[in-house]
Coordinates of C-alpha atoms in Angstrom, one line a residue:
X1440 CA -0.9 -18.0 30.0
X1441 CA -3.7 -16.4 27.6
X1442 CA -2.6 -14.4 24.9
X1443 CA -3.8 -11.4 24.1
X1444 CA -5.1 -9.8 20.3
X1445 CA -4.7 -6.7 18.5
X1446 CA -6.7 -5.0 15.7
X1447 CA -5.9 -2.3 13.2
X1448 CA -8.2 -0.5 10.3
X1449 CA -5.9 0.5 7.2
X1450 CA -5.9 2.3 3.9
X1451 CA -9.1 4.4 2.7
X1452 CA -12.4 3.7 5.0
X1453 CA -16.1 2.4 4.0
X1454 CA -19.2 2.4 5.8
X1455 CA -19.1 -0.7 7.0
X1456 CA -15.3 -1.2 7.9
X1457 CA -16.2 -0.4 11.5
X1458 CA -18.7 -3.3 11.7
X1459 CA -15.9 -5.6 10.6
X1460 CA -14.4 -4.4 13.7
X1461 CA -17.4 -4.8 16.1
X1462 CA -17.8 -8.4 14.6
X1463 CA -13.9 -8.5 15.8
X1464 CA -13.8 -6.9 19.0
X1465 CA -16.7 -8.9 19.6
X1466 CA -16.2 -12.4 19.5
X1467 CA -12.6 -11.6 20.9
X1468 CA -14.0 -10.8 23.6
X1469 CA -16.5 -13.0 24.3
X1470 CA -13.7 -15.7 24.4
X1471 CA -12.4 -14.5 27.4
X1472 CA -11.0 -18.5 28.5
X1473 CA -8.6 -18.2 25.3
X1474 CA -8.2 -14.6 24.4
X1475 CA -6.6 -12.2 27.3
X1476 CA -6.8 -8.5 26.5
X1477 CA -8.3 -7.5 23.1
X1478 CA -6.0 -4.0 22.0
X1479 CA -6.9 -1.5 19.2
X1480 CA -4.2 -0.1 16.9
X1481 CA -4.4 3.7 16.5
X1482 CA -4.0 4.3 12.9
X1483 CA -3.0 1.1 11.8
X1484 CA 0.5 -0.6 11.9
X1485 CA 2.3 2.8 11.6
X1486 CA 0.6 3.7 15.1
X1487 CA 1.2 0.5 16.9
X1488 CA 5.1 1.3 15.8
X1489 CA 4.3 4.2 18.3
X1490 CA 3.1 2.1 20.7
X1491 CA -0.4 4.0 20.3
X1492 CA -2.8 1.1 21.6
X1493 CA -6.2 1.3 23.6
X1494 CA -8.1 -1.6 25.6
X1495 CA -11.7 -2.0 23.2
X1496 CA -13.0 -3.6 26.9
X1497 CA -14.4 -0.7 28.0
X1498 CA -16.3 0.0 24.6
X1499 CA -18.9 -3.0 25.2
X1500 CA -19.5 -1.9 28.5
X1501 CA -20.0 1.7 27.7
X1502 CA -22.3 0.1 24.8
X1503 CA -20.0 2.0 22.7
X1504 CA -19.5 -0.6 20.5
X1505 CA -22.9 -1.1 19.2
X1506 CA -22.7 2.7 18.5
X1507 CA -19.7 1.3 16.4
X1508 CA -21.9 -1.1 14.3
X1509 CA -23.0 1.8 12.4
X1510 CA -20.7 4.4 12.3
X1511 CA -18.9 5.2 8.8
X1512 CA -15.2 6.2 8.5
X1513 CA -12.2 4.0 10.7
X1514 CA -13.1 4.1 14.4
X1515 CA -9.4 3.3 15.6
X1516 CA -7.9 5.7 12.6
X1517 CA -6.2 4.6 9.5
X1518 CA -2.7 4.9 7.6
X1519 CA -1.2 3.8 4.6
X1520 CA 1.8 3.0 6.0
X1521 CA 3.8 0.6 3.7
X1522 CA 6.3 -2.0 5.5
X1523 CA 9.7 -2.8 3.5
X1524 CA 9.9 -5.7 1.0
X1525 CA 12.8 -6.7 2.7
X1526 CA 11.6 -8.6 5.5
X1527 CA 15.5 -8.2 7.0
X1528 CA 14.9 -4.7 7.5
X1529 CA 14.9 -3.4 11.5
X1530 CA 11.0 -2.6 11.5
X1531 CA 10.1 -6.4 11.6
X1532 CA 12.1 -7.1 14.7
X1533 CA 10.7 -3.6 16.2
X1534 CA 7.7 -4.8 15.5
X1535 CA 7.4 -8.6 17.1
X1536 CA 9.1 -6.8 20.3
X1537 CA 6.2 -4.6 20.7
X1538 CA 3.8 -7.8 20.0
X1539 CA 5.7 -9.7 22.7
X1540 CA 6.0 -6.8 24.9
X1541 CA 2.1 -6.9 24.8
X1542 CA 1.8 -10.3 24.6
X1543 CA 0.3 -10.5 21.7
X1544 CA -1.0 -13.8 20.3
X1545 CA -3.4 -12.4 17.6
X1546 CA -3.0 -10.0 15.1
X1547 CA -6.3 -8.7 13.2
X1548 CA -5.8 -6.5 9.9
X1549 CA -8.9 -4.6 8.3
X1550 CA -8.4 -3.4 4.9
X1551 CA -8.0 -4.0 1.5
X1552 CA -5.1 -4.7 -1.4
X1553 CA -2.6 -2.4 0.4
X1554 CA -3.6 -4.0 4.3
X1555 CA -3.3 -7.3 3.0
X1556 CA 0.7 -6.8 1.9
X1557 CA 1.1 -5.9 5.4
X1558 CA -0.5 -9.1 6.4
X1559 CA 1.1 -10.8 4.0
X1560 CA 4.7 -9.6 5.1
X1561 CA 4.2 -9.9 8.8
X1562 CA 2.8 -13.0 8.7
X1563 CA 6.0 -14.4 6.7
X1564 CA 8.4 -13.0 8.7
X1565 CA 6.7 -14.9 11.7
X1566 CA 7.2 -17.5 10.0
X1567 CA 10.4 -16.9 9.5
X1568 CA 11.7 -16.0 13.1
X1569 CA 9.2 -19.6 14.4
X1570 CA 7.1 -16.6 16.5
X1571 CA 3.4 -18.4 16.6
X1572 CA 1.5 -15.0 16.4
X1573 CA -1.5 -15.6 14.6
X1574 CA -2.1 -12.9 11.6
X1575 CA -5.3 -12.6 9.8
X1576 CA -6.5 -10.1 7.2
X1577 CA -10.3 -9.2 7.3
X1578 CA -11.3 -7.7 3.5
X1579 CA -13.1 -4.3 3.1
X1580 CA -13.0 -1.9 0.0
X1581 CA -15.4 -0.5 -1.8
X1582 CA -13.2 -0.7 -4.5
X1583 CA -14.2 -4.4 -4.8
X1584 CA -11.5 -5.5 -6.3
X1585 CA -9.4 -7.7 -4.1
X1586 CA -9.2 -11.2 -5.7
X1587 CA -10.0 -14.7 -4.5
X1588 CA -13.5 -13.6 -2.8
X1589 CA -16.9 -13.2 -5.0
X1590 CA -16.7 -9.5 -3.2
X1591 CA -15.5 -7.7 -0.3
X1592 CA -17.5 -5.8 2.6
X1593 CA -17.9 -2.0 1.9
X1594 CA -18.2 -2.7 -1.9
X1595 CA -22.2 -3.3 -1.0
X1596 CA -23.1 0.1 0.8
X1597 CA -21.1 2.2 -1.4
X1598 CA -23.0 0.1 -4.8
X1599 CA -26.1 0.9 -3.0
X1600 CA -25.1 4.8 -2.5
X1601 CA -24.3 5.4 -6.1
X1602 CA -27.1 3.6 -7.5
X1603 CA -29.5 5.8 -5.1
X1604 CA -27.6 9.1 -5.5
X1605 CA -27.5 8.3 -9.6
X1606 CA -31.4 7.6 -9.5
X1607 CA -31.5 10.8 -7.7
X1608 CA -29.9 12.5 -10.1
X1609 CA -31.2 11.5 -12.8
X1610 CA -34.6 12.4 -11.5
X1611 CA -33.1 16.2 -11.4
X1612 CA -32.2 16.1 -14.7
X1613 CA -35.0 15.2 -16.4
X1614 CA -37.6 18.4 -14.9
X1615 CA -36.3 20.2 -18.0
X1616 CA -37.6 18.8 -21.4
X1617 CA -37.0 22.0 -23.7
X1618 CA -33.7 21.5 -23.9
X1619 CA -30.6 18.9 -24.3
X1620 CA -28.5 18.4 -21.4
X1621 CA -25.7 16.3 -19.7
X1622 CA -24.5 15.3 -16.7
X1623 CA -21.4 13.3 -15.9
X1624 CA -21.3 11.4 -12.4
X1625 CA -17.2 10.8 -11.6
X1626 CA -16.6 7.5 -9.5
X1627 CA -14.2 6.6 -7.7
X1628 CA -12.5 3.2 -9.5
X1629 CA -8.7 3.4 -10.6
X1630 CA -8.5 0.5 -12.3
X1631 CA -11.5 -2.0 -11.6
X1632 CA -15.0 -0.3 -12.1
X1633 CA -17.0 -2.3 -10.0
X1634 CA -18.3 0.6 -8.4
X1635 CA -18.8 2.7 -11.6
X1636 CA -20.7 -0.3 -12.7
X1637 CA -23.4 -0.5 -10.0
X1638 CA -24.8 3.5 -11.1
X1639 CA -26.4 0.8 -13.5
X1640 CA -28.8 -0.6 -10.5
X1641 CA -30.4 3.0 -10.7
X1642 CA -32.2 2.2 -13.7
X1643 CA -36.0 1.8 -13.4
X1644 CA -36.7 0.4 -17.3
X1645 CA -34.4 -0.6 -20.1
X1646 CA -32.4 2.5 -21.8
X1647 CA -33.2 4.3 -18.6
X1648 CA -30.1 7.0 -17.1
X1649 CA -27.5 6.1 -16.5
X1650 CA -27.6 5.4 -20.3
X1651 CA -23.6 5.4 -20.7
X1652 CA -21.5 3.7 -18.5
X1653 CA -17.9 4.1 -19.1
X1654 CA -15.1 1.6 -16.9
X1655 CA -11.5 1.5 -16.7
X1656 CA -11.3 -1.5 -17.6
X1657 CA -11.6 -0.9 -21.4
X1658 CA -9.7 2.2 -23.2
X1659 CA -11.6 5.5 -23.2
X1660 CA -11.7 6.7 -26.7
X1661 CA -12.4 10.7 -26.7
X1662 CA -14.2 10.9 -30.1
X1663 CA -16.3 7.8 -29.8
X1664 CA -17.2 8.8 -27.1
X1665 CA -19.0 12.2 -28.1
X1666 CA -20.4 10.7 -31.0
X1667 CA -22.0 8.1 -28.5
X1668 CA -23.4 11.4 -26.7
X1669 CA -24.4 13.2 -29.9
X1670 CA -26.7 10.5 -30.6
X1671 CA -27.9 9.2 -26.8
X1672 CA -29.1 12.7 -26.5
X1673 CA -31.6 12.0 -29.5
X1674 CA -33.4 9.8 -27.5
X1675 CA -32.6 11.1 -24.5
X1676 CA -32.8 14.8 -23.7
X1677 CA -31.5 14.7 -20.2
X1678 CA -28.5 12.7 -20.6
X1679 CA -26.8 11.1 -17.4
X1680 CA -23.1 9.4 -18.2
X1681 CA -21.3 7.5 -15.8
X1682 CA -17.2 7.2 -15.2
X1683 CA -14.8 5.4 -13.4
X1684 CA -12.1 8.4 -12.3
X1685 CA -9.2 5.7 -13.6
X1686 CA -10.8 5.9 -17.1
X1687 CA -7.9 6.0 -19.7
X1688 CA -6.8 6.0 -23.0
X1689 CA -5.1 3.3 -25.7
X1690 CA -2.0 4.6 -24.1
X1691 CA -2.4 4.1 -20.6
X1692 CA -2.7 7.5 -20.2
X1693 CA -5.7 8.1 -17.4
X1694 CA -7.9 11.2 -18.8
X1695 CA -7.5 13.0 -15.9
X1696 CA -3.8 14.0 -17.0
X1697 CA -4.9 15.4 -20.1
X1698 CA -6.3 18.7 -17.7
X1699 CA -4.6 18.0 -14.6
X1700 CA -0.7 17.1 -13.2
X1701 CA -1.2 14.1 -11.7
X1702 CA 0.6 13.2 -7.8
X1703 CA 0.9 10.2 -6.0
X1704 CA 0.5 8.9 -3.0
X1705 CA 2.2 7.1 -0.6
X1706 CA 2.0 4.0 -2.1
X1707 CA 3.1 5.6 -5.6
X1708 CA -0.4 5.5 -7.2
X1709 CA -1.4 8.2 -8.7
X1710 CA -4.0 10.5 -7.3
X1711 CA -6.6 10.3 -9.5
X1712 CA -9.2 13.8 -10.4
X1713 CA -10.7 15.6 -12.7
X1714 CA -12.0 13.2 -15.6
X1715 CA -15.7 14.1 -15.0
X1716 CA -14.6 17.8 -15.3
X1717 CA -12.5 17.6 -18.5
X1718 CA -14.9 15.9 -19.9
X1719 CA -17.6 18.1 -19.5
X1720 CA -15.3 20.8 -20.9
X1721 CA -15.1 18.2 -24.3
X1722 CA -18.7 17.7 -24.7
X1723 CA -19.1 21.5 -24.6
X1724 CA -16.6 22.5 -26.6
X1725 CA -17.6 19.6 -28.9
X1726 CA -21.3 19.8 -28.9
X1727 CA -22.4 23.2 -27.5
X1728 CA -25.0 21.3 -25.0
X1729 CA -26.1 22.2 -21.2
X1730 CA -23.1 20.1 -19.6
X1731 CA -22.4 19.7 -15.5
X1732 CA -20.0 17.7 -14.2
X1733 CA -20.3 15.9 -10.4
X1734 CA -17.8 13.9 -8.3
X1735 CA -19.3 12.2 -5.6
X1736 CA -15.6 11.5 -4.1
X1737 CA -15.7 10.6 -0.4
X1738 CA -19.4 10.7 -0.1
X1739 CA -19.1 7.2 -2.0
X1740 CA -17.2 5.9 1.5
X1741 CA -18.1 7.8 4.3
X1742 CA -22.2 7.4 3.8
X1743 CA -24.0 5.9 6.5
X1744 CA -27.6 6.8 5.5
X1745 CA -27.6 4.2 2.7
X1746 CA -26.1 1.4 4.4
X1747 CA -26.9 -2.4 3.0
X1748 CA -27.6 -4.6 5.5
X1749 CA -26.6 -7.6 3.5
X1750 CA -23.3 -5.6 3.2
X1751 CA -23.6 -4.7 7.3
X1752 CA -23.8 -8.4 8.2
X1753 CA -21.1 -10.0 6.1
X1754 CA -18.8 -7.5 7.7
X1755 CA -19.6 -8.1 11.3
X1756 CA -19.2 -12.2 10.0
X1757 CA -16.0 -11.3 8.2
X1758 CA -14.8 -10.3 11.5
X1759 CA -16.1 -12.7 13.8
X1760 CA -15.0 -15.6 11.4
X1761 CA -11.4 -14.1 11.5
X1762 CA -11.2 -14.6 15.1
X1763 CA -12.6 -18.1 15.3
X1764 CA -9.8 -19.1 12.2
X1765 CA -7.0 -17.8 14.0
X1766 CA -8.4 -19.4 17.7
X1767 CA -8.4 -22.8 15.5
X1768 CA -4.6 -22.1 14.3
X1769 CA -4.7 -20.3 11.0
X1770 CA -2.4 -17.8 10.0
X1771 CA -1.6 -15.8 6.9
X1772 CA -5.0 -16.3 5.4
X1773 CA -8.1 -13.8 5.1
X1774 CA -11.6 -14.2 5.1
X1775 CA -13.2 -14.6 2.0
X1776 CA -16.6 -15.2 0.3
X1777 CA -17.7 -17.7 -1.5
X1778 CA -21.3 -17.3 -3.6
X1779 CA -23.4 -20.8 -3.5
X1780 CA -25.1 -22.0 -6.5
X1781 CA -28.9 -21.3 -6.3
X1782 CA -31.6 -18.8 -7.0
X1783 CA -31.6 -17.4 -3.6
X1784 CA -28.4 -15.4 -2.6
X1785 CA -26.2 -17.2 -0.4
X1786 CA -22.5 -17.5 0.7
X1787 CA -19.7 -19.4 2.7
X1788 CA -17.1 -17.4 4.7
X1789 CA -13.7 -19.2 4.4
X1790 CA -9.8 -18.4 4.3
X1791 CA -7.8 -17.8 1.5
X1792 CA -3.9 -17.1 1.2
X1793 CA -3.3 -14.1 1.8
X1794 CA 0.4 -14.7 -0.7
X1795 CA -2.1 -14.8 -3.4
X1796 CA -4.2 -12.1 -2.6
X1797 CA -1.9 -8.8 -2.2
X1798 CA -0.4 -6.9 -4.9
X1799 CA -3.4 -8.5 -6.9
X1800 CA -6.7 -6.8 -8.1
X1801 CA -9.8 -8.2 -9.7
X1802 CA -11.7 -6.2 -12.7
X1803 CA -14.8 -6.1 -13.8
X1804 CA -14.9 -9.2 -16.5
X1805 CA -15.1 -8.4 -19.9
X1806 CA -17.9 -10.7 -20.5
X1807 CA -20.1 -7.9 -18.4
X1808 CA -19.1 -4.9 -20.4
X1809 CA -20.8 -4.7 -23.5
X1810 CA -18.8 -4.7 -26.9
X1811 CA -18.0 -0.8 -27.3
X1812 CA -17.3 -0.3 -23.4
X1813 CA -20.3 2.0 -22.8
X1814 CA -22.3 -0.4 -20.6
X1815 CA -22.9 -3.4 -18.2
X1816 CA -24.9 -6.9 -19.1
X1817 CA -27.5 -8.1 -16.8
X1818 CA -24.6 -10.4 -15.3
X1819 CA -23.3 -7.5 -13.3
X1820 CA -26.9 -6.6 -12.5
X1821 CA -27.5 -10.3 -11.1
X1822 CA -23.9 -10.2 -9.5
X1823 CA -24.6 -7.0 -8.0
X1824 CA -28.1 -6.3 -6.7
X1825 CA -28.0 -8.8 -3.8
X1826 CA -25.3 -7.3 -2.6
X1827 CA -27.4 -3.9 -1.6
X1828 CA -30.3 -5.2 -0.5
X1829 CA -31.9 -4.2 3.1
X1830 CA -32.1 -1.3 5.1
X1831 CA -30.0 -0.7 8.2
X1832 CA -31.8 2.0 11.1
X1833 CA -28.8 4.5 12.3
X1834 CA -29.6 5.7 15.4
X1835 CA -30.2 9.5 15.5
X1836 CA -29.7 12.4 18.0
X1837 CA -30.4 16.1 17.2
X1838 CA -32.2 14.9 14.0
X1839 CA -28.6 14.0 12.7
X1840 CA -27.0 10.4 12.8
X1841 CA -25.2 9.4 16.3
X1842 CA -21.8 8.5 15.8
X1843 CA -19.0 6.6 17.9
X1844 CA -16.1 8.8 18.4
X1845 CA -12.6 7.9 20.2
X1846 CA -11.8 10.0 22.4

């Protein structure tokens, strides 16, 4: 008897996270002689607790999933559900009754550091209990920052999205000549600034804005830091500064908190806001300039307009590749990407293990942050630019972009 798969879309979206699950959907089912029913998870793992599942069938004969291809956000919904550490706990054998119930025989995951854990621990405890449920993680984050692939789909788009909406802003900036202003550009980034890092593709000429770029990987020092203002704004009136939100101090302490109380989530991270505002507030109090402040928050995500179609096509792969690796056996891996040697951008999709992966993040390397923190090198630039290159057409109705919606 065929088995049948499931899918799920966890933690915060991108604009290409729904592409990993058209590549998904897919080829699952278009291998109708080995794959049975192909299910969606309603928001994630928490949902398919609640037994909230649909048939994705009907979407590719509706031609709703090639609507999918290009709509931003998670299609099937999201959580950030976390399951216990202790793999003894009741939820696991709830779980594998619902999979069996269902008859499930392959288990998709699409999402980043947090998804992977879940991956991670399910996979395990099939191990454990001799189930033969197939579990695969398929990457996405903009955040970038999940280790043992050169990147991870979504990072792409959202790179291309600031760079544009940085050059954009810059362009603003600089209609005014008679007098010396700033403008900060918050990003999101906790702890790797791999996105905070690509505002630097929005430069058309060397010393161009964004002329300061500040990550969290290195410590934030407050009074450096206007002093490298006071004298950027020399040679550039119009001055536009880039930070990661996670940006902190030689304490650890994240220079949001010095303004704000800081929650946390779910997942006990904090809930990072406010660093562009404060400091904006410094450099005024400090310097007495024309100072704005702007967080480009979930537009970062949830952007379709700027798509990369490099970015668009490794994420329907990522998802297609999935489902081959399971069909062939694998289990407790997720897809990765591996960058060939060569002048002409290129890579591999293969698995990792997924053990290795969760509870992990990857930073920017030091080697392309320059000496005082306030930059990239043209390492990041060459790592980076590929990865936005290409335009993807959205399809339109009203004037405004056509989405997918579950009904």
């Amino acid at each position: 008897m065929k088995k049948n798969a499931v899918v799920g879309q966890s933690g915060g979206p991108t604009a290409v996270i729904n592409a990993s699950l058209y590549g998904t959907v897919y080829e699952a089912l278009n291998r109708e002689d080995e794959i049975g029913t192909v299910y969606g998870m309603i928001n994630g793992i928490e949902g398919f607790l609640n037994d909230q599942v649909m048939d994705m069938a009907p979407l590719e004969e509706s031609k709703e999933l090639e609507l999918i291809r290009t709509t931003p956000g998670s299609y099937l919904g999201s959580c950030r559900y976390k399951l216990p550490e202790d793999l003894n706990d009741p939820v696991y054998p709830q779980l594998f009754a619902r999979f069996e119930a269902y008859n499930i025989g392959y288990f998709f995951y699409i999402g980043g550091n947090d998804s992977m854990d879940t991956v991670s621990k399910l996979s395990r405890y099939a191990e454990k209990i001799s189930s033969d449920i197939r579990v695969i993680g398929i990457p996405k984050t903009i955040d970038n920052d999940l280790v043992e692939t050169d990147h991870t789909p979504g990072f792409g788009s959202a790179a291309k999205y600031v760079a544009s909406t940085v050059r954009e802003i810059a362009i603003d900036a600089s209609v005014y000549d008679n007098k010396k202003s700033v403008t900060i550009v918050e990003i999101m980034g906790r702890h790797a600034g791999w996105l905070t890092a690509a505002s630097a593709l929005a430069r058309k000429f060397e010393h161009d804005n964004p002329v300061l770029i500040y990550l969290p990987e290195t410590d934030f020092d407050q009074d450096a830091f206007i002093e490298k203002v006071r004298t950027s704004l020399e040679t550039t009136p119009n001055l536009v500064v880039c930070i990661s939100e996670g940006i902190h101090d030689n304490t650890g302490t994240f220079i949001c908190e010095y303004s704000n109380d800081v929650g946390t989530d779910t997942f006990g991270h904090k809930m990072l806001t406010g660093s562009g505002k404060y400091l904006e507030n410094l450099v005024k109090e400090r310097l007495g300039v024309k100072v704005r402040s702007v967080e480009l928050n979930v537009c970062q995500r949830c952007s379709s307009s700027m798509l990369s179609k490099t970015d668009q096509k490794e994420a329907i792969a990522s998802g297609a590749y999935g489902v081959k690796a399971a069909l062939n056996g694998a289990s407790g891996k997720m897809v990765a990407f591996e960058r060939l040697d060569g002048d002409d951008y290129q890579i591999d999709y293969v698995l990792k293990d997924v053990n290795v992966i969760c509870n992990q993040e990857k930073c920017v390397p030091a080697t392309w942050i320059t000496a005082d923190g306030s930059d990239v090198t043209e390492d990041f630039i060459r790592y980076a630019r590929p990865l936005i290159q290409g335009e993807v057409t959205v399809p339109t109705e009203d004037g405004v972009p056509k989405f997918a919606y579950r009904k």
